[in-house]
Tab-separated table of C-alpha atoms in Angstrom:
chain	number	residue	atom	x	y	z
L	22	MET	CA	-9.071	9.736	-26.769
L	23	ASP	CA	-4.752	10.145	-27.483
L	24	THR	CA	-2.574	7.260	-25.514
L	25	ALA	CA	0.878	8.783	-25.231
L	26	THR	CA	3.798	5.299	-25.380
L	27	ALA	CA	6.598	6.298	-22.465
L	28	ASP	CA	9.977	6.958	-24.272
L	29	PRO	CA	11.833	4.183	-21.983
L	30	THR	CA	15.552	6.655	-23.763
L	31	ALA	CA	13.425	9.690	-21.327
L	32	THR	CA	13.906	8.579	-17.413
L	33	GLY	CA	17.690	7.635	-18.018
L	34	ASP	CA	16.301	4.126	-17.702
L	35	GLY	CA	16.502	2.243	-21.386
L	36	PRO	CA	17.989	-0.708	-22.300
L	37	GLY	CA	20.630	1.351	-23.568
L	38	ARG	CA	22.026	3.269	-20.210
L	39	THR	CA	21.347	0.144	-17.747
L	40	GLY	CA	23.758	-1.498	-19.828
L	41	GLY	CA	25.977	1.391	-20.084
L	42	ARG	CA	25.591	1.551	-16.173
L	43	ARG	CA	26.523	-2.018	-15.809
L	44	ARG	CA	30.031	-1.846	-17.379
L	45	PHE	CA	31.252	1.170	-15.543
L	46	GLY	CA	30.506	-0.721	-12.444
L	47	ALA	CA	31.954	-3.880	-13.892
L	48	TRP	CA	35.024	-2.132	-14.834
L	49	CYS	CA	35.698	-0.036	-11.642
L	50	ALA	CA	34.429	-3.405	-9.566
L	51	GLY	CA	36.254	-5.907	-11.683
L	52	PRO	CA	40.451	-5.310	-11.259
L	53	LEU	CA	39.626	-4.700	-7.253
L	54	PHE	CA	37.652	-7.934	-6.751
L	55	ALA	CA	40.417	-9.737	-9.009
L	56	GLY	CA	42.898	-8.359	-7.385
L	57	VAL	CA	41.512	-9.650	-3.865
L	58	SER	CA	40.398	-12.750	-4.968
L	59	VAL	CA	43.971	-13.962	-6.051
L	60	VAL	CA	45.279	-12.653	-2.329
L	61	VAL	CA	42.575	-14.395	-0.325
L	62	GLY	CA	42.533	-17.483	-2.976
L	63	CYS	CA	46.333	-18.047	-1.846
L	64	ARG	CA	44.783	-17.744	1.691
L	65	THR	CA	42.267	-20.059	1.140
L	66	ALA	CA	44.556	-22.475	-0.235
L	67	ASP	CA	46.969	-22.285	2.900
L	68	THR	CA	49.897	-21.128	0.617
L	69	ASP	CA	51.894	-18.157	0.563
L	70	GLY	CA	52.239	-17.898	-3.494
L	71	ILE	CA	54.442	-15.881	-5.252
L	72	THR	CA	55.178	-11.937	-5.561
L	73	PRO	CA	52.634	-9.501	-4.656
L	74	VAL	CA	50.835	-12.201	-2.440
L	75	PRO	CA	53.197	-12.832	0.101
L	76	GLN	CA	53.780	-9.192	1.032
L	77	LEU	CA	49.642	-8.186	0.223
L	78	LEU	CA	48.974	-11.106	2.838
L	79	ALA	CA	51.018	-9.462	5.777
L	80	PHE	CA	47.883	-6.328	5.204
L	81	LEU	CA	45.430	-9.075	4.439
L	82	PRO	CA	42.544	-6.965	6.618
L	83	TRP	CA	43.393	-3.839	5.108
L	84	LEU	CA	41.845	-6.003	1.897
L	85	LEU	CA	38.025	-5.051	3.420
L	86	VAL	CA	38.426	-1.081	1.585
L	87	PRO	CA	39.024	-2.336	-1.609
L	88	THR	CA	36.876	-5.142	-1.340
L	89	ALA	CA	33.904	-2.900	-0.037
L	90	ALA	CA	34.652	0.057	-2.595
L	91	GLY	CA	34.385	-2.571	-5.436
L	92	LEU	CA	30.927	-3.665	-3.694
L	93	LEU	CA	29.355	-0.167	-3.560
L	94	PHE	CA	30.377	0.192	-7.599
L	95	THR	CA	28.538	-2.518	-8.293
L	96	LEU	CA	25.383	-1.321	-6.043
L	97	ALA	CA	25.315	1.661	-7.793
L	98	ALA	CA	25.800	-0.208	-11.079
L	99	ARG	CA	22.780	-3.239	-10.116
L	100	TRP	CA	25.411	-5.678	-11.321
L	101	TRP	CA	24.330	-8.026	-9.323
L	102	THR	CA	26.224	-11.213	-10.159
L	103	GLY	CA	29.526	-8.422	-8.886
L	104	ALA	CA	27.731	-7.741	-5.870
L	105	VAL	CA	27.442	-11.769	-4.849
L	106	TRP	CA	31.073	-11.587	-5.701
L	107	GLY	CA	32.302	-8.822	-3.030
L	108	VAL	CA	29.765	-10.549	-0.187
L	109	ALA	CA	31.831	-14.056	-0.962
L	110	LEU	CA	34.825	-11.904	-0.565
L	111	LEU	CA	33.914	-10.150	2.212
L	112	GLY	CA	33.096	-13.450	4.220
L	113	LEU	CA	36.437	-14.028	3.410
L	114	LEU	CA	38.325	-11.523	4.178
L	115	ALA	CA	36.014	-11.329	7.759
L	116	TRP	CA	36.500	-15.259	8.258
L	117	PHE	CA	40.792	-14.856	8.064
L	118	ILE	CA	40.914	-11.655	10.531
L	119	GLU	CA	39.966	-14.504	13.278
L	120	PRO	CA	42.891	-14.991	15.676
L	121	TYR	CA	44.577	-18.247	14.247
L	122	GLY	CA	46.251	-20.709	16.601
L	123	LYS	CA	45.257	-22.641	19.837
L	124	THR	CA	44.828	-20.792	23.148
L	125	GLY	CA	44.032	-22.564	27.228
L	126	ASP	CA	45.228	-22.215	29.978
L	127	PRO	CA	47.924	-24.427	31.292
L	128	SER	CA	47.787	-27.077	33.316
L	129	GLY	CA	49.284	-27.219	37.033
L	130	PRO	CA	50.787	-24.879	39.486
L	131	PRO	CA	52.933	-21.841	38.310
L	132	VAL	CA	56.620	-22.385	39.203
L	133	ALA	CA	58.400	-18.801	37.456
L	134	GLU	CA	57.987	-15.689	36.468
L	135	LEU	CA	59.857	-13.982	33.501
L	136	ARG	CA	59.574	-10.808	31.312
L	137	VAL	CA	60.566	-10.831	27.561
L	138	LEU	CA	61.506	-7.655	25.545
L	139	THR	CA	61.765	-8.641	21.987
L	140	SER	CA	63.065	-5.415	19.507
L	141	ASN	CA	64.114	-4.803	16.157
L	142	VAL	CA	66.732	-1.794	16.642
L	143	GLU	CA	67.059	-1.415	12.679
L	144	PHE	CA	70.888	-1.419	11.891
L	145	GLY	CA	71.546	-0.294	15.747
L	146	GLN	CA	69.833	2.897	15.237
L	147	ALA	CA	67.579	2.319	18.326
L	148	THR	CA	70.263	1.108	20.619
L	149	GLY	CA	69.366	3.763	22.595
L	150	ALA	CA	66.268	4.019	22.976
L	151	LEU	CA	66.228	-0.049	23.661
L	152	ILE	CA	68.884	0.380	26.460
L	153	ASP	CA	66.075	2.739	28.330
L	154	ALA	CA	63.042	1.047	27.465
L	155	VAL	CA	64.873	-2.203	29.271
L	156	ARG	CA	65.940	-0.186	32.250
L	157	ARG	CA	62.257	0.835	32.383
L	158	GLU	CA	60.821	-2.350	31.762
L	159	GLU	CA	62.915	-4.409	33.760
L	160	PRO	CA	62.817	-8.086	31.232
L	161	ASP	CA	64.394	-10.848	32.671
L	162	VAL	CA	65.210	-11.965	28.747
L	163	VAL	CA	66.210	-9.534	26.047
L	164	PHE	CA	65.920	-10.583	22.067
L	165	VAL	CA	67.120	-7.908	20.102
L	166	GLN	CA	67.158	-7.993	16.422
L	167	GLU	CA	69.664	-5.903	13.939
L	168	CYS	CA	72.119	-5.368	16.586
L	169	GLU	CA	75.710	-5.021	15.004
L	170	TYR	CA	78.840	-4.635	16.175
L	171	THR	CA	78.115	-0.936	17.901
L	172	CYS	CA	74.880	-2.030	19.323
L	173	ASP	CA	76.324	-5.483	20.814
L	174	ALA	CA	79.139	-3.137	22.753
L	175	ALA	CA	76.682	-0.568	24.060
L	176	LEU	CA	74.737	-3.635	25.494
L	177	ARG	CA	77.763	-5.118	26.994
L	178	ARG	CA	78.891	-1.532	28.217
L	179	GLU	CA	75.510	-0.506	29.620
L	180	LEU	CA	73.636	-3.978	30.295
L	181	THR	CA	76.122	-6.636	31.763
L	182	ASP	CA	76.046	-6.107	35.205
L	183	ALA	CA	71.947	-6.497	35.023
L	184	TYR	CA	72.329	-9.235	32.203
L	185	PRO	CA	75.607	-11.487	33.047
L	186	HIS	CA	74.317	-14.137	30.695
L	187	ARG	CA	74.491	-13.422	26.909
L	188	GLN	CA	74.395	-15.657	23.658
L	189	ALA	CA	75.104	-13.669	19.991
L	190	VAL	CA	76.020	-13.794	16.986
L	191	ALA	CA	77.985	-11.015	15.481
L	192	GLY	CA	77.257	-8.871	12.448
L	193	GLY	CA	77.065	-6.115	11.032
L	194	GLY	CA	74.353	-4.476	9.207
L	195	SER	CA	71.220	-6.472	9.861
L	196	GLU	CA	72.818	-9.366	10.474
L	197	GLY	CA	73.688	-9.317	14.265
L	198	SER	CA	71.413	-10.493	17.317
L	199	VAL	CA	71.349	-10.736	20.558
L	200	VAL	CA	69.862	-12.699	23.752
L	201	LEU	CA	70.434	-11.025	27.314
L	202	SER	CA	69.288	-12.834	30.001
L	203	ARG	CA	69.409	-12.439	34.145
L	204	PHE	CA	69.096	-16.257	33.883
L	205	PRO	CA	72.431	-18.701	32.996
L	206	LEU	CA	72.507	-19.755	29.542
L	207	ARG	CA	73.467	-22.841	28.037
L	208	ALA	CA	74.462	-22.353	24.636
L	209	THR	CA	72.376	-23.888	21.651
L	210	GLY	CA	73.042	-24.531	18.221
L	211	GLY	CA	70.617	-21.381	17.536
L	212	VAL	CA	69.096	-21.642	13.715
L	213	PRO	CA	70.684	-21.319	10.643
L	214	GLY	CA	69.698	-18.213	8.688
L	215	THR	CA	70.823	-14.844	6.922
L	216	MET	CA	70.649	-13.231	10.046
L	217	GLY	CA	71.615	-13.848	13.070
L	218	MET	CA	69.232	-16.828	15.184
L	219	PRO	CA	70.980	-17.410	17.879
L	220	GLY	CA	69.425	-19.792	20.681
L	221	ALA	CA	70.245	-20.824	24.191
L	222	VAL	CA	68.336	-22.826	27.349
L	223	ALA	CA	67.556	-20.900	29.736
L	224	ASP	CA	67.676	-21.889	33.573
L	225	VAL	CA	64.601	-20.457	34.832
L	226	ASP	CA	64.763	-21.094	38.816
L	227	GLY	CA	65.594	-24.393	37.917
L	228	HIS	CA	63.706	-25.169	35.224
L	229	PRO	CA	65.096	-25.761	31.445
L	230	VAL	CA	63.701	-22.810	28.993
L	231	ARG	CA	64.539	-22.741	25.773
L	232	LEU	CA	64.704	-19.170	24.325
L	233	GLN	CA	65.441	-18.939	20.413
L	234	LEU	CA	65.659	-15.761	18.900
L	235	ALA	CA	63.912	-15.333	15.127
L	236	HIS	CA	64.754	-12.931	12.656
L	237	PRO	CA	64.379	-14.904	8.649
L	238	MET	CA	64.746	-12.532	5.761
L	239	PRO	CA	61.408	-10.848	4.421
L	240	PRO	CA	59.567	-11.507	1.844
L	241	LEU	CA	60.986	-9.195	-0.388
L	242	PRO	CA	60.134	-9.648	-4.203
L	243	ASP	CA	63.318	-11.769	-5.284
L	244	GLN	CA	63.547	-13.595	-2.205
L	245	VAL	CA	60.351	-15.291	-1.118
L	246	GLY	CA	61.602	-18.534	-1.456
L	247	LEU	CA	64.503	-18.008	1.084
L	248	TRP	CA	62.014	-16.735	3.294
L	249	GLN	CA	59.999	-19.025	3.338
L	250	ARG	CA	63.353	-21.683	3.710
L	251	GLU	CA	64.260	-19.764	6.692
L	252	LEU	CA	60.648	-20.201	8.217
L	253	GLY	CA	60.779	-23.366	7.546
L	254	ARG	CA	63.552	-23.666	9.810
L	255	LEU	CA	62.103	-21.752	12.939
L	256	ARG	CA	59.290	-24.178	12.400
L	257	ASP	CA	61.857	-27.083	12.697
L	258	ALA	CA	63.427	-25.717	15.130
L	259	ALA	CA	60.178	-25.332	17.092
L	260	ALA	CA	59.070	-28.798	16.459
L	261	ALA	CA	62.346	-30.031	17.569
L	262	ASP	CA	61.820	-30.576	21.113
L	263	ARG	CA	58.262	-30.395	22.383
L	264	ASP	CA	59.062	-31.963	26.145
L	265	THR	CA	60.905	-28.522	26.905
L	266	PRO	CA	59.266	-25.585	27.503
L	267	THR	CA	60.305	-23.051	24.995
L	268	VAL	CA	59.991	-19.118	24.406
L	269	LEU	CA	60.837	-18.296	20.066
L	270	ALA	CA	60.663	-14.509	19.608
L	271	GLY	CA	61.624	-11.431	17.885
L	272	ASP	CA	61.060	-10.095	14.155
L	273	PHE	CA	59.525	-12.387	12.441
L	274	ASN	CA	58.527	-10.904	9.164
L	275	ALA	CA	55.401	-12.474	8.813
L	276	SER	CA	52.123	-12.232	10.346
L	277	GLN	CA	49.623	-14.777	11.119
L	278	ASP	CA	48.026	-14.618	7.054
L	279	HIS	CA	51.520	-16.238	5.964
L	280	ALA	CA	51.329	-19.631	5.615
L	281	ALA	CA	54.887	-20.317	6.318
L	282	PHE	CA	54.216	-18.280	9.952
L	283	ARG	CA	51.036	-20.561	10.653
L	284	ARG	CA	52.814	-23.567	10.516
L	285	ILE	CA	55.525	-22.084	13.146
L	286	LEU	CA	52.076	-22.101	15.440
L	287	ASP	CA	51.035	-25.363	13.737
L	288	THR	CA	53.861	-26.990	15.996
L	289	GLY	CA	52.092	-26.172	19.147
L	290	LEU	CA	53.517	-22.744	20.275
L	291	ARG	CA	50.901	-20.160	20.835
L	292	ASP	CA	51.334	-16.254	20.293
L	293	ALA	CA	51.419	-14.422	23.695
L	294	ALA	CA	50.006	-11.321	22.398
L	295	ARG	CA	46.966	-13.624	21.358
L	296	LEU	CA	46.709	-15.177	24.414
L	297	ASP	CA	46.946	-11.549	26.539
L	298	GLY	CA	43.769	-10.155	23.748
L	299	ALA	CA	46.415	-8.166	21.784
L	300	ASP	CA	46.431	-10.078	18.423
L	301	ARG	CA	47.135	-7.524	15.188
L	302	THR	CA	48.027	-5.012	17.140
L	303	PRO	CA	50.382	-3.160	14.287
L	304	THR	CA	54.055	-3.232	15.218
L	305	TRP	CA	55.752	-2.451	11.400
L	306	PRO	CA	56.778	0.066	9.552
L	307	SER	CA	55.816	2.124	13.231
L	308	ARG	CA	57.222	4.949	11.810
L	309	THR	CA	55.616	5.254	8.515
L	310	ALA	CA	52.659	4.130	8.782
L	311	PRO	CA	51.551	2.709	11.895
L	312	ALA	CA	47.989	2.265	11.994
L	313	PHE	CA	47.995	0.491	8.657
L	314	GLY	CA	51.256	-1.713	9.480
L	315	ALA	CA	51.267	-5.727	10.353
L	316	GLN	CA	52.001	-7.391	13.455
L	317	ILE	CA	55.253	-9.344	12.689
L	318	ASP	CA	57.392	-9.376	15.671
L	319	HIS	CA	55.680	-11.789	18.270
L	320	VAL	CA	56.500	-13.615	20.920
L	321	LEU	CA	55.635	-16.900	20.728
L	322	VAL	CA	55.290	-19.592	23.813
L	323	SER	CA	54.679	-23.124	24.560
L	324	GLU	CA	51.645	-24.063	25.869
L	325	ASP	CA	53.697	-24.547	29.731
L	326	PHE	CA	53.173	-20.503	29.608
L	327	ALA	CA	50.202	-18.025	30.639
L	328	ALA	CA	50.888	-14.608	28.884
L	329	ARG	CA	49.758	-11.126	30.100
L	330	ARG	CA	50.579	-7.652	29.843
L	331	ALA	CA	51.165	-7.676	26.238
L	332	ARG	CA	52.941	-3.845	25.992
L	333	PHE	CA	53.774	-2.798	22.715
L	334	LEU	CA	56.402	0.487	22.805
L	335	ASP	CA	57.596	2.684	19.947
L	336	LEU	CA	61.141	3.406	19.984
L	337	PRO	CA	62.313	6.032	18.454
L	338	ASP	CA	65.127	5.654	15.469
L	339	THR	CA	63.445	1.639	14.082
L	340	ASP	CA	60.618	1.658	12.130
L	341	HIS	CA	59.540	-1.651	14.079
L	342	ARG	CA	57.930	-1.806	18.205
L	343	ALA	CA	59.061	-3.617	20.460
L	344	LEU	CA	57.167	-6.446	22.652
L	345	VAL	CA	56.828	-6.821	26.407
L	346	VAL	CA	54.827	-9.573	27.654
L	347	ASP	CA	54.934	-11.143	31.207
L	348	LEU	CA	55.035	-15.058	31.293
L	349	THR	CA	54.391	-17.504	33.935
L	350	LEU	CA	55.583	-20.842	33.266
L	351	HIS	CA	53.444	-24.016	34.671
L	352	ALA	CA	54.828	-27.203	35.505
L	353	GLY	CA	53.287	-30.617	34.058
L	354	ARG	CA	51.241	-30.718	31.014
């Protein structure tokens, strides 16, 4: 009786075909995993690295997409070493997507309520929309970034009766910033920066509250060092007086995935949006890709505050969403 010998190449599963499939999977998945690994490695090492890492860190949750695609390539090619690599990256990304920083309820009884609104009006273009939002939301304190000369004049003209107290840094383009308040203000030195970052101490129903506007430079490819230095100054300002209740709000040009921003939170401040369960709600770029954006506009508060009703407002003529949050100040720590 004749015995037939099977030809492994007839089924397409011979050594040559398997090796080619594995090489194809490696060529497709390897570059994806390598790029994601650089960003995740910097996140693990608690550093923002160099361009393009700081820019990519802002969109860290979306790195799940290329990682998952690479993992599919490895499984199709039966490249098991690559599959382990991909699963490890997915695990690290899932870990880092969790909210960063402390939470908890303040001690002591509530002593005051205040509503805070922060908005980047993009070179003053959204000033009219902001004025409408302020009238509708009725915040007690308003932080306005990129409020150039015409914006500043419009706020004076339209809102002075409701907000008689202000602290501002005048400037054109993106340099101007304004803090408006229903409460009396005592000016402070603010934080030095390329763009205006004024500060003040508000008398909130007899309780002093530090107000500091944040607007550091963005991490442009040739200005990452400047971005880090200005975030460092905000961190130093937050740490300078931990005994006075503090609200630090504005466009930070940074998310919780940036080490320089996490160091601000490490001073004891808490993200009000996270306290209300709205962490990672995108605020930029609201005009071009709102669903794929990053939360870079924040209201940070000391542990004296509870936060609720965080709302993100879509304003026309600006690429940032405004943020409104209700805060309750508690006495004692």
